[in-house]
Amino acid sequence: MSTLSLKGPLWVTARQHRRTLVFAGAGVVLALAVIAGLRLWDAMTPDMHMEDGYAVPADDNRGFGLLRLAMEYVGNGMVLLPALVGAFVAGPLIARELESGTYRLALTQSVTPVRWFRAKLVSAAVAALAVTLALMAIYRIGWDRVSNTYQLHWADRGPYEATGTVLVAYVLLAVAVGALLGQLIRRTVVAMAATGLVTGLVLAVLGALRWDFLPVRTITGPPEVDGPMLMMPEDGLIMDQGLTDSTGARMPGWFCDPEAAPATQCRVDVTVTAEYLDYHPESHFWPTQLIETGIVAALAALTLLVALRVLRRRHPSSPTAD
C-alpha cells in the first residue's frame, strides 16, 4: 500500500472531526489570552506581602486576585480533561461509527479494521496530547506567580496534575479506555458516560493513593498541649499530626483536654511523651509524579492491548493485510 493511501484514514478522521479540533484550538487560545493577560495586569501592580504565612496581594492588586481565580478554574478543568478526551474517543470517534454502521464504508476502501482503528487512535492521541501540552505550558505562565498561595499548593488537585507528567499519562489512558469501551458498548452516549466514569474513577483512586507511594518524613517534639504545635517545614504537605504515649502508640492531637496542664497529666491511664508530625517535603513531588505516571502508562498500554485484541476477534483479517 502506498504512502499516500496510508495517510488516507488519518486525513478522513481529521476531516470528520475538524469542528472538534477547531473548538479545542479555540479553547487553548482563550486560555492563553486569559492567563497571559492577567499575568501582565498583575505585573503592572504592586507586589504581594506575607500575612499569616500566606502570600497576600496588595489591596489594589486586582490582577493578582483574578489571576489566582483563573488558575484555580484552569487547574480544575485540566483534571477533568482526561475524562473529556476519553468520552470523545469512546463516543463520536468509535461507538458512533459502530452504532450507525458507517465504519463499513471505510473498510470497503482497501482499509483493514486495524488500520481504521489505528488511524482513529493516532489522530485522537496526537490532538489530545497537543492540547494537553499547550494547556500545561499556559498554566506555567501563571503558576510561578500564584504557587503556594491558598488552594494552589504544589500537592493540591489541579496544580499537581498540571505541573507534572501524570496528566499526559492520564490522557493516553483515556484514549485507550475510550477505544476499548467504544467497541464493547457500541452506543454513543452510553460509551461516553461509561468512559468518563471509568477514567474519573482511576483519577480518584490514584489521587487518593499517590501520597502513599513514598514514606512520609516525621518530626517529633516534646508535648505542648496548651502551647505551640510542631511546625511543618516550609512548603511541605502535612499527612498526620498528634501525640504519642510512653509505648510509642499514636493518638490524635485532641486526645488531651487543652485545659489540662501539664500534658503528661491529661489522662491518668496514659502518659503522653511527645508530639509527632508526618509530612511530605516538596522534594517528593517528582518521584511521586514519576511513580504515578509509570502506573498510569502501564494501565494505558494494557488497556490498548485489550482493545486491539477485541478488534481482531470481531473483525479478523490476515496479518499481512494489517
mmCIF file with all atom_site columns, N, CA and C in Angstrom, residues 251-320:
data_model
loop_
_atom_site.group_PDB
_atom_site.id
_atom_site.type_symbol
_atom_site.label_atom_id
_atom_site.label_alt_id
_atom_site.label_comp_id
_atom_site.label_asym_id
_atom_site.label_entity_id
_atom_site.label_seq_id
_atom_site.pdbx_PDB_ins_code
_atom_site.Cartn_x
_atom_site.Cartn_y
_atom_site.Cartn_z
_atom_site.occupancy
_atom_site.B_iso_or_equiv
_atom_site.pdbx_formal_charge
_atom_site.auth_seq_id
_atom_site.auth_comp_id
_atom_site.auth_asym_id
_atom_site.auth_atom_id
_atom_site.pdbx_PDB_model_num
ATOM 1   N N  . MET A 1 251 ? -1.794  8.927   69.124 1.00 0.00 ? 251 MET A N  1
ATOM 2   C CA . MET A 1 251 ? -3.129  9.380   69.496 1.00 0.00 ? 251 MET A CA 1
ATOM 3   C C  . MET A 1 251 ? -3.399  10.688  68.765 1.00 0.00 ? 251 MET A C  1
ATOM 4   N N  . PRO A 1 252 ? -4.649  11.002  68.502 1.00 0.00 ? 252 PRO A N  1
ATOM 5   C CA . PRO A 1 252 ? -4.957  12.284  67.841 1.00 0.00 ? 252 PRO A CA 1
ATOM 6   C C  . PRO A 1 252 ? -4.579  13.463  68.712 1.00 0.00 ? 252 PRO A C  1
ATOM 7   N N  . GLY A 1 253 ? -4.383  14.596  68.085 1.00 0.00 ? 253 GLY A N  1
ATOM 8   C CA . GLY A 1 253 ? -3.956  15.782  68.812 1.00 0.00 ? 253 GLY A CA 1
ATOM 9   C C  . GLY A 1 253 ? -4.961  16.265  69.829 1.00 0.00 ? 253 GLY A C  1
ATOM 10  N N  . TRP A 1 254 ? -6.256  15.934  69.626 1.00 0.00 ? 254 TRP A N  1
ATOM 11  C CA . TRP A 1 254 ? -7.269  16.382  70.572 1.00 0.00 ? 254 TRP A CA 1
ATOM 12  C C  . TRP A 1 254 ? -7.485  15.378  71.694 1.00 0.00 ? 254 TRP A C  1
ATOM 13  N N  . PHE A 1 255 ? -6.555  14.381  71.799 1.00 0.00 ? 255 PHE A N  1
ATOM 14  C CA . PHE A 1 255 ? -6.716  13.338  72.806 1.00 0.00 ? 255 PHE A CA 1
ATOM 15  C C  . PHE A 1 255 ? -6.738  13.928  74.216 1.00 0.00 ? 255 PHE A C  1
ATOM 16  N N  . CYS A 1 256 ? -5.947  14.927  74.439 1.00 0.00 ? 256 CYS A N  1
ATOM 17  C CA . CYS A 1 256 ? -5.877  15.560  75.760 1.00 0.00 ? 256 CYS A CA 1
ATOM 18  C C  . CYS A 1 256 ? -6.763  16.795  75.798 1.00 0.00 ? 256 CYS A C  1
ATOM 19  N N  . ASP A 1 257 ? -7.258  17.081  76.948 1.00 0.00 ? 257 ASP A N  1
ATOM 20  C CA . ASP A 1 257 ? -8.047  18.297  77.158 1.00 0.00 ? 257 ASP A CA 1
ATOM 21  C C  . ASP A 1 257 ? -7.117  19.498  77.076 1.00 0.00 ? 257 ASP A C  1
ATOM 22  N N  . PRO A 1 258 ? -7.377  20.462  76.194 1.00 0.00 ? 258 PRO A N  1
ATOM 23  C CA . PRO A 1 258 ? -6.479  21.622  76.082 1.00 0.00 ? 258 PRO A CA 1
ATOM 24  C C  . PRO A 1 258 ? -6.273  22.368  77.391 1.00 0.00 ? 258 PRO A C  1
ATOM 25  N N  . GLU A 1 259 ? -7.194  22.208  78.357 1.00 0.00 ? 259 GLU A N  1
ATOM 26  C CA . GLU A 1 259 ? -7.052  22.919  79.618 1.00 0.00 ? 259 GLU A CA 1
ATOM 27  C C  . GLU A 1 259 ? -6.195  22.156  80.617 1.00 0.00 ? 259 GLU A C  1
ATOM 28  N N  . ALA A 1 260 ? -5.849  20.909  80.273 1.00 0.00 ? 260 ALA A N  1
ATOM 29  C CA . ALA A 1 260 ? -5.034  20.113  81.196 1.00 0.00 ? 260 ALA A CA 1
ATOM 30  C C  . ALA A 1 260 ? -3.593  20.600  81.169 1.00 0.00 ? 260 ALA A C  1
ATOM 31  N N  . ALA A 1 261 ? -2.962  20.643  82.325 1.00 0.00 ? 261 ALA A N  1
ATOM 32  C CA . ALA A 1 261 ? -1.563  21.063  82.423 1.00 0.00 ? 261 ALA A CA 1
ATOM 33  C C  . ALA A 1 261 ? -0.924  20.366  83.608 1.00 0.00 ? 261 ALA A C  1
ATOM 34  N N  . PRO A 1 262 ? 0.264   19.770  83.450 1.00 0.00 ? 262 PRO A N  1
ATOM 35  C CA . PRO A 1 262 ? 0.995   19.645  82.186 1.00 0.00 ? 262 PRO A CA 1
ATOM 36  C C  . PRO A 1 262 ? 0.385   18.571  81.285 1.00 0.00 ? 262 PRO A C  1
ATOM 37  N N  . ALA A 1 263 ? 0.939   18.404  80.077 1.00 0.00 ? 263 ALA A N  1
ATOM 38  C CA . ALA A 1 263 ? 0.358   17.482  79.105 1.00 0.00 ? 263 ALA A CA 1
ATOM 39  C C  . ALA A 1 263 ? 0.384   16.045  79.593 1.00 0.00 ? 263 ALA A C  1
ATOM 40  N N  . THR A 1 264 ? 1.394   15.667  80.347 1.00 0.00 ? 264 THR A N  1
ATOM 41  C CA . THR A 1 264 ? 1.510   14.282  80.790 1.00 0.00 ? 264 THR A CA 1
ATOM 42  C C  . THR A 1 264 ? 0.423   13.903  81.776 1.00 0.00 ? 264 THR A C  1
ATOM 43  N N  . GLN A 1 265 ? -0.372  14.847  82.257 1.00 0.00 ? 265 GLN A N  1
ATOM 44  C CA . GLN A 1 265 ? -1.435  14.546  83.209 1.00 0.00 ? 265 GLN A CA 1
ATOM 45  C C  . GLN A 1 265 ? -2.822  14.654  82.571 1.00 0.00 ? 265 GLN A C  1
ATOM 46  N N  . CYS A 1 266 ? -2.892  14.634  81.216 1.00 0.00 ? 266 CYS A N  1
ATOM 47  C CA . CYS A 1 266 ? -4.184  14.810  80.572 1.00 0.00 ? 266 CYS A CA 1
ATOM 48  C C  . CYS A 1 266 ? -5.097  13.626  80.823 1.00 0.00 ? 266 CYS A C  1
ATOM 49  N N  . ARG A 1 267 ? -4.523  12.411  81.022 1.00 0.00 ? 267 ARG A N  1
ATOM 50  C CA . ARG A 1 267 ? -5.319  11.254  81.439 1.00 0.00 ? 267 ARG A CA 1
ATOM 51  C C  . ARG A 1 267 ? -4.483  10.419  82.381 1.00 0.00 ? 267 ARG A C  1
ATOM 52  N N  . VAL A 1 268 ? -5.096  9.944   83.419 1.00 0.00 ? 268 VAL A N  1
ATOM 53  C CA . VAL A 1 268 ? -4.323  9.236   84.445 1.00 0.00 ? 268 VAL A CA 1
ATOM 54  C C  . VAL A 1 268 ? -3.805  7.902   83.946 1.00 0.00 ? 268 VAL A C  1
ATOM 55  N N  . ASP A 1 269 ? -4.483  7.303   82.950 1.00 0.00 ? 269 ASP A N  1
ATOM 56  C CA . ASP A 1 269 ? -4.065  5.984   82.476 1.00 0.00 ? 269 ASP A CA 1
ATOM 57  C C  . ASP A 1 269 ? -3.135  6.045   81.269 1.00 0.00 ? 269 ASP A C  1
ATOM 58  N N  . VAL A 1 270 ? -2.818  7.242   80.784 1.00 0.00 ? 270 VAL A N  1
ATOM 59  C CA . VAL A 1 270 ? -1.951  7.394   79.615 1.00 0.00 ? 270 VAL A CA 1
ATOM 60  C C  . VAL A 1 270 ? -0.913  8.469   79.911 1.00 0.00 ? 270 VAL A C  1
ATOM 61  N N  . THR A 1 271 ? 0.330   8.177   79.563 1.00 0.00 ? 271 THR A N  1
ATOM 62  C CA . THR A 1 271 ? 1.403   9.152   79.707 1.00 0.00 ? 271 THR A CA 1
ATOM 63  C C  . THR A 1 271 ? 1.811   9.655   78.331 1.00 0.00 ? 271 THR A C  1
ATOM 64  N N  . VAL A 1 272 ? 1.506   10.881  78.031 1.00 0.00 ? 272 VAL A N  1
ATOM 65  C CA . VAL A 1 272 ? 1.879   11.474  76.750 1.00 0.00 ? 272 VAL A CA 1
ATOM 66  C C  . VAL A 1 272 ? 3.339   11.911  76.831 1.00 0.00 ? 272 VAL A C  1
ATOM 67  N N  . THR A 1 273 ? 4.126   11.449  75.860 1.00 0.00 ? 273 THR A N  1
ATOM 68  C CA . THR A 1 273 ? 5.565   11.717  75.899 1.00 0.00 ? 273 THR A CA 1
ATOM 69  C C  . THR A 1 273 ? 6.055   12.645  74.799 1.00 0.00 ? 273 THR A C  1
ATOM 70  N N  . ALA A 1 274 ? 5.318   12.757  73.705 1.00 0.00 ? 274 ALA A N  1
ATOM 71  C CA . ALA A 1 274 ? 5.816   13.571  72.587 1.00 0.00 ? 274 ALA A CA 1
ATOM 72  C C  . ALA A 1 274 ? 4.689   13.919  71.629 1.00 0.00 ? 274 ALA A C  1
ATOM 73  N N  . GLU A 1 275 ? 4.966   14.895  70.793 1.00 0.00 ? 275 GLU A N  1
ATOM 74  C CA . GLU A 1 275 ? 4.123   15.188  69.633 1.00 0.00 ? 275 GLU A CA 1
ATOM 75  C C  . GLU A 1 275 ? 4.828   14.689  68.383 1.00 0.00 ? 275 GLU A C  1
ATOM 76  N N  . TYR A 1 276 ? 4.060   14.411  67.347 1.00 0.00 ? 276 TYR A N  1
ATOM 77  C CA . TYR A 1 276 ? 4.657   13.998  66.081 1.00 0.00 ? 276 TYR A CA 1
ATOM 78  C C  . TYR A 1 276 ? 3.945   14.711  64.930 1.00 0.00 ? 276 TYR A C  1
ATOM 79  N N  . LEU A 1 277 ? 4.627   14.799  63.796 1.00 0.00 ? 277 LEU A N  1
ATOM 80  C CA . LEU A 1 277 ? 4.052   15.381  62.589 1.00 0.00 ? 277 LEU A CA 1
ATOM 81  C C  . LEU A 1 277 ? 4.630   14.646  61.384 1.00 0.00 ? 277 LEU A C  1
ATOM 82  N N  . ASP A 1 278 ? 3.745   14.027  60.589 1.00 0.00 ? 278 ASP A N  1
ATOM 83  C CA . ASP A 1 278 ? 4.143   13.354  59.350 1.00 0.00 ? 278 ASP A CA 1
ATOM 84  C C  . ASP A 1 278 ? 3.883   14.278  58.170 1.00 0.00 ? 278 ASP A C  1
ATOM 85  N N  . TYR A 1 279 ? 4.821   14.347  57.243 1.00 0.00 ? 279 TYR A N  1
ATOM 86  C CA . TYR A 1 279 ? 4.637   15.239  56.099 1.00 0.00 ? 279 TYR A CA 1
ATOM 87  C C  . TYR A 1 279 ? 5.450   14.730  54.908 1.00 0.00 ? 279 TYR A C  1
ATOM 88  N N  . HIS A 1 280 ? 5.076   15.234  53.731 1.00 0.00 ? 280 HIS A N  1
ATOM 89  C CA . HIS A 1 280 ? 5.854   15.025  52.506 1.00 0.00 ? 280 HIS A CA 1
ATOM 90  C C  . HIS A 1 280 ? 6.531   16.336  52.152 1.00 0.00 ? 280 HIS A C  1
ATOM 91  N N  . PRO A 1 281 ? 7.836   16.342  51.986 1.00 0.00 ? 281 PRO A N  1
ATOM 92  C CA . PRO A 1 281 ? 8.508   17.572  51.547 1.00 0.00 ? 281 PRO A CA 1
ATOM 93  C C  . PRO A 1 281 ? 8.263   17.802  50.057 1.00 0.00 ? 281 PRO A C  1
ATOM 94  N N  . GLU A 1 282 ? 8.505   19.004  49.609 1.00 0.00 ? 282 GLU A N  1
ATOM 95  C CA . GLU A 1 282 ? 8.293   19.323  48.192 1.00 0.00 ? 282 GLU A CA 1
ATOM 96  C C  . GLU A 1 282 ? 9.199   18.488  47.289 1.00 0.00 ? 282 GLU A C  1
ATOM 97  N N  . SER A 1 283 ? 10.304  17.992  47.829 1.00 0.00 ? 283 SER A N  1
ATOM 98  C CA . SER A 1 283 ? 11.205  17.153  47.032 1.00 0.00 ? 283 SER A CA 1
ATOM 99  C C  . SER A 1 283 ? 10.574  15.825  46.640 1.00 0.00 ? 283 SER A C  1
ATOM 100 N N  . HIS A 1 284 ? 9.449   15.457  47.252 1.00 0.00 ? 284 HIS A N  1
ATOM 101 C CA . HIS A 1 284 ? 8.747   14.222  46.890 1.00 0.00 ? 284 HIS A CA 1
ATOM 102 C C  . HIS A 1 284 ? 7.854   14.406  45.668 1.00 0.00 ? 284 HIS A C  1
ATOM 103 N N  . PHE A 1 285 ? 7.751   15.637  45.172 1.00 0.00 ? 285 PHE A N  1
ATOM 104 C CA . PHE A 1 285 ? 6.842   15.894  44.049 1.00 0.00 ? 285 PHE A CA 1
ATOM 105 C C  . PHE A 1 285 ? 7.205   15.069  42.824 1.00 0.00 ? 285 PHE A C  1
ATOM 106 N N  . TRP A 1 286 ? 8.436   15.181  42.348 1.00 0.00 ? 286 TRP A N  1
ATOM 107 C CA . TRP A 1 286 ? 8.802   14.495  41.114 1.00 0.00 ? 286 TRP A CA 1
ATOM 108 C C  . TRP A 1 286 ? 8.890   12.984  41.267 1.00 0.00 ? 286 TRP A C  1
ATOM 109 N N  . PRO A 1 287 ? 9.444   12.424  42.353 1.00 0.00 ? 287 PRO A N  1
ATOM 110 C CA . PRO A 1 287 ? 9.378   10.969  42.497 1.00 0.00 ? 287 PRO A CA 1
ATOM 111 C C  . PRO A 1 287 ? 7.949   10.433  42.491 1.00 0.00 ? 287 PRO A C  1
ATOM 112 N N  . THR A 1 288 ? 7.041   11.136  43.176 1.00 0.00 ? 288 THR A N  1
ATOM 113 C CA . THR A 1 288 ? 5.644   10.707  43.183 1.00 0.00 ? 288 THR A CA 1
ATOM 114 C C  . THR A 1 288 ? 5.034   10.811  41.794 1.00 0.00 ? 288 THR A C  1
ATOM 115 N N  . GLN A 1 289 ? 5.342   11.898  41.086 1.00 0.00 ? 289 GLN A N  1
ATOM 116 C CA . GLN A 1 289 ? 4.866   12.067  39.716 1.00 0.00 ? 289 GLN A CA 1
ATOM 117 C C  . GLN A 1 289 ? 5.320   10.913  38.830 1.00 0.00 ? 289 GLN A C  1
ATOM 118 N N  . LEU A 1 290 ? 6.583   10.562  38.905 1.00 0.00 ? 290 LEU A N  1
ATOM 119 C CA . LEU A 1 290 ? 7.118   9.533   38.022 1.00 0.00 ? 290 LEU A CA 1
ATOM 120 C C  . LEU A 1 290 ? 6.544   8.163   38.355 1.00 0.00 ? 290 LEU A C  1
ATOM 121 N N  . ILE A 1 291 ? 6.352   7.868   39.631 1.00 0.00 ? 291 ILE A N  1
ATOM 122 C CA . ILE A 1 291 ? 5.748   6.593   40.011 1.00 0.00 ? 291 ILE A CA 1
ATOM 123 C C  . ILE A 1 291 ? 4.317   6.505   39.480 1.00 0.00 ? 291 ILE A C  1
ATOM 124 N N  . GLU A 1 292 ? 3.540   7.552   39.702 1.00 0.00 ? 292 GLU A N  1
ATOM 125 C CA . GLU A 1 292 ? 2.153   7.549   39.240 1.00 0.00 ? 292 GLU A CA 1
ATOM 126 C C  . GLU A 1 292 ? 2.083   7.527   37.717 1.00 0.00 ? 292 GLU A C  1
ATOM 127 N N  . THR A 1 293 ? 2.964   8.255   37.060 1.00 0.00 ? 293 THR A N  1
ATOM 128 C CA . THR A 1 293 ? 2.995   8.242   35.598 1.00 0.00 ? 293 THR A CA 1
ATOM 129 C C  . THR A 1 293 ? 3.272   6.844   35.076 1.00 0.00 ? 293 THR A C  1
ATOM 130 N N  . GLY A 1 294 ? 4.207   6.135   35.695 1.00 0.00 ? 294 GLY A N  1
ATOM 131 C CA . GLY A 1 294 ? 4.507   4.771   35.278 1.00 0.00 ? 294 GLY A CA 1
ATOM 132 C C  . GLY A 1 294 ? 3.318   3.837   35.450 1.00 0.00 ? 294 GLY A C  1
ATOM 133 N N  . ILE A 1 295 ? 2.607   3.973   36.561 1.00 0.00 ? 295 ILE A N  1
ATOM 134 C CA . ILE A 1 295 ? 1.430   3.129   36.799 1.00 0.00 ? 295 ILE A CA 1
ATOM 135 C C  . ILE A 1 295 ? 0.357   3.391   35.748 1.00 0.00 ? 295 ILE A C  1
ATOM 136 N N  . VAL A 1 296 ? 0.079   4.669   35.494 1.00 0.00 ? 296 VAL A N  1
ATOM 137 C CA . VAL A 1 296 ? -0.971  5.023   34.538 1.00 0.00 ? 296 VAL A CA 1
ATOM 138 C C  . VAL A 1 296 ? -0.568  4.618   33.122 1.00 0.00 ? 296 VAL A C  1
ATOM 139 N N  . ALA A 1 297 ? 0.698   4.802   32.769 1.00 0.00 ? 297 ALA A N  1
ATOM 140 C CA . ALA A 1 297 ? 1.165   4.413   31.442 1.00 0.00 ? 297 ALA A CA 1
ATOM 141 C C  . ALA A 1 297 ? 1.043   2.906   31.243 1.00 0.00 ? 297 ALA A C  1
ATOM 142 N N  . ALA A 1 298 ? 1.348   2.133   32.281 1.00 0.00 ? 298 ALA A N  1
ATOM 143 C CA . ALA A 1 298 ? 1.197   0.679   32.189 1.00 0.00 ? 298 ALA A CA 1
ATOM 144 C C  . ALA A 1 298 ? -0.271  0.297   32.003 1.00 0.00 ? 298 ALA A C  1
ATOM 145 N N  . LEU A 1 299 ? -1.165  0.963   32.733 1.00 0.00 ? 299 LEU A N  1
ATOM 146 C CA . LEU A 1 299 ? -2.600  0.707   32.566 1.00 0.00 ? 299 LEU A CA 1
ATOM 147 C C  . LEU A 1 299 ? -3.053  1.061   31.148 1.00 0.00 ? 299 LEU A C  1
ATOM 148 N N  . ALA A 1 300 ? -2.524  2.158   30.608 1.00 0.00 ? 300 ALA A N  1
ATOM 149 C CA . ALA A 1 300 ? -2.887  2.571   29.245 1.00 0.00 ? 300 ALA A CA 1
ATOM 150 C C  . ALA A 1 300 ? -2.432  1.540   28.226 1.00 0.00 ? 300 ALA A C  1
ATOM 151 N N  . ALA A 1 301 ? -1.201  1.049   28.369 1.00 0.00 ? 301 ALA A N  1
ATOM 152 C CA . ALA A 1 301 ? -0.688  0.052   27.436 1.00 0.00 ? 301 ALA A CA 1
ATOM 153 C C  . ALA A 1 301 ? -1.494  -1.246  27.514 1.00 0.00 ? 301 ALA A C  1
ATOM 154 N N  . LEU A 1 302 ? -1.820  -1.674  28.724 1.00 0.00 ? 302 LEU A N  1
ATOM 155 C CA . LEU A 1 302 ? -2.603  -2.898  28.892 1.00 0.00 ? 302 LEU A CA 1
ATOM 156 C C  . LEU A 1 302 ? -3.998  -2.740  28.294 1.00 0.00 ? 302 LEU A C  1
ATOM 157 N N  . THR A 1 303 ? -4.626  -1.597  28.537 1.00 0.00 ? 303 THR A N  1
ATOM 158 C CA . THR A 1 303 ? -5.962  -1.344  28.002 1.00 0.00 ? 303 THR A CA 1
ATOM 159 C C  . THR A 1 303 ? -5.943  -1.306  26.477 1.00 0.00 ? 303 THR A C  1
ATOM 160 N N  . LEU A 1 304 ? -4.910  -0.713  25.907 1.00 0.00 ? 304 LEU A N  1
ATOM 161 C CA . LEU A 1 304 ? -4.808  -0.654  24.449 1.00 0.00 ? 304 LEU A CA 1
ATOM 162 C C  . LEU A 1 304 ? -4.632  -2.048  23.851 1.00 0.00 ? 304 LEU A C  1
ATOM 163 N N  . LEU A 1 305 ? -3.842  -2.887  24.497 1.00 0.00 ? 305 LEU A N  1
ATOM 164 C CA . LEU A 1 305 ? -3.667  -4.255  24.012 1.00 0.00 ? 305 LEU A CA 1
ATOM 165 C C  . LEU A 1 305 ? -4.994  -5.008  24.033 1.00 0.00 ? 305 LEU A C  1
ATOM 166 N N  . VAL A 1 306 ? -5.766  -4.824  25.098 1.00 0.00 ? 306 VAL A N  1
ATOM 167 C CA . VAL A 1 306 ? -7.079  -5.478  25.173 1.00 0.00 ? 306 VAL A CA 1
ATOM 168 C C  . VAL A 1 306 ? -7.994  -4.955  24.071 1.00 0.00 ? 306 VAL A C  1
ATOM 169 N N  . ALA A 1 307 ? -7.956  -3.635  23.822 1.00 0.00 ? 307 ALA A N  1
ATOM 170 C CA . ALA A 1 307 ? -8.790  -3.051  22.773 1.00 0.00 ? 307 ALA A CA 1
ATOM 171 C C  . ALA A 1 307 ? -8.425  -3.626  21.403 1.00 0.00 ? 307 ALA A C  1
ATOM 172 N N  . LEU A 1 308 ? -7.145  -3.785  21.127 1.00 0.00 ? 308 LEU A N  1
ATOM 173 C CA . LEU A 1 308 ? -6.718  -4.365  19.857 1.00 0.00 ? 308 LEU A CA 1
ATOM 174 C C  . LEU A 1 308 ? -7.135  -5.831  19.746 1.00 0.00 ? 308 LEU A C  1
ATOM 175 N N  . ARG A 1 309 ? -7.077  -6.527  20.847 1.00 0.00 ? 309 ARG A N  1
ATOM 176 C CA . ARG A 1 309 ? -7.485  -7.939  20.841 1.00 0.00 ? 309 ARG A CA 1
ATOM 177 C C  . ARG A 1 309 ? -8.980  -8.056  20.549 1.00 0.00 ? 309 ARG A C  1
ATOM 178 N N  . VAL A 1 310 ? -9.775  -7.190  21.155 1.00 0.00 ? 310 VAL A N  1
ATOM 179 C CA . VAL A 1 310 ? -11.216 -7.188  20.887 1.00 0.00 ? 310 VAL A CA 1
ATOM 180 C C  . VAL A 1 310 ? -11.480 -6.897  19.420 1.00 0.00 ? 310 VAL A C  1
ATOM 181 N N  . LEU A 1 311 ? -10.755 -5.929  18.864 1.00 0.00 ? 311 LEU A N  1
ATOM 182 C CA . LEU A 1 311 ? -10.927 -5.574  17.453 1.00 0.00 ? 311 LEU A CA 1
ATOM 183 C C  . LEU A 1 311 ? -10.612 -6.753  16.544 1.00 0.00 ? 311 LEU A C  1
ATOM 184 N N  . ARG A 1 312 ? -9.507  -7.428  16.784 1.00 0.00 ? 312 ARG A N  1
ATOM 185 C CA . ARG A 1 312 ? -9.097  -8.538  15.926 1.00 0.00 ? 312 ARG A CA 1
ATOM 186 C C  . ARG A 1 312 ? -10.080 -9.700  16.015 1.00 0.00 ? 312 ARG A C  1
ATOM 187 N N  . ARG A 1 313 ? -10.661 -9.919  17.171 1.00 0.00 ? 313 ARG A N  1
ATOM 188 C CA . ARG A 1 313 ? -11.633 -11.014 17.302 1.00 0.00 ? 313 ARG A CA 1
ATOM 189 C C  . ARG A 1 313 ? -12.928 -10.707 16.561 1.00 0.00 ? 313 ARG A C  1
ATOM 190 N N  . ARG A 1 314 ? -13.352 -9.449  16.606 1.00 0.00 ? 314 ARG A N  1
ATOM 191 C CA . ARG A 1 314 ? -14.611 -9.090  15.963 1.00 0.00 ? 314 ARG A CA 1
ATOM 192 C C  . ARG A 1 314 ? -14.466 -8.848  14.472 1.00 0.00 ? 314 ARG A C  1
ATOM 193 N N  . HIS A 1 315 ? -13.253 -8.421  14.048 1.00 0.00 ? 315 HIS A N  1
ATOM 194 C CA . HIS A 1 315 ? -13.016 -8.133  12.647 1.00 0.00 ? 315 HIS A CA 1
ATOM 195 C C  . HIS A 1 315 ? -11.698 -8.802  12.223 1.00 0.00 ? 315 HIS A C  1
ATOM 196 N N  . PRO A 1 316 ? -11.671 -10.099 12.136 1.00 0.00 ? 316 PRO A N  1
ATOM 197 C CA . PRO A 1 316 ? -10.425 -10.794 11.783 1.00 0.00 ? 316 PRO A CA 1
ATOM 198 C C  . PRO A 1 316 ? -9.973  -10.437 10.374 1.00 0.00 ? 316 PRO A C  1
ATOM 199 N N  . SER A 1 317 ? -8.694  -10.290 10.207 1.00 0.00 ? 317 SER A N  1
ATOM 200 C CA . SER A 1 317 ? -8.104  -10.042 8.897  1.00 0.00 ? 317 SER A CA 1
ATOM 201 C C  . SER A 1 317 ? -6.737  -10.680 8.875  1.00 0.00 ? 317 SER A C  1
ATOM 202 N N  . SER A 1 318 ? -6.207  -10.904 7.716  1.00 0.00 ? 318 SER A N  1
ATOM 203 C CA . SER A 1 318 ? -4.920  -11.555 7.614  1.00 0.00 ? 318 SER A CA 1
ATOM 204 C C  . SER A 1 318 ? -3.817  -10.650 8.136  1.00 0.00 ? 318 SER A C  1
ATOM 205 N N  . PRO A 1 319 ? -2.775  -11.208 8.794  1.00 0.00 ? 319 PRO A N  1
ATOM 206 C CA . PRO A 1 319 ? -1.701  -10.391 9.337  1.00 0.00 ? 319 PRO A CA 1
ATOM 207 C C  . PRO A 1 319 ? -0.999  -9.549  8.283  1.00 0.00 ? 319 PRO A C  1
ATOM 208 N N  . THR A 1 320 ? -0.891  -10.089 7.053  1.00 0.00 ? 320 THR A N  1
ATOM 209 C CA . THR A 1 320 ? -0.184  -9.336  6.025  1.00 0.00 ? 320 THR A CA 1
ATOM 210 C C  . THR A 1 320 ? -0.967  -8.116  5.590  1.00 0.00 ? 320 THR A C  1
#
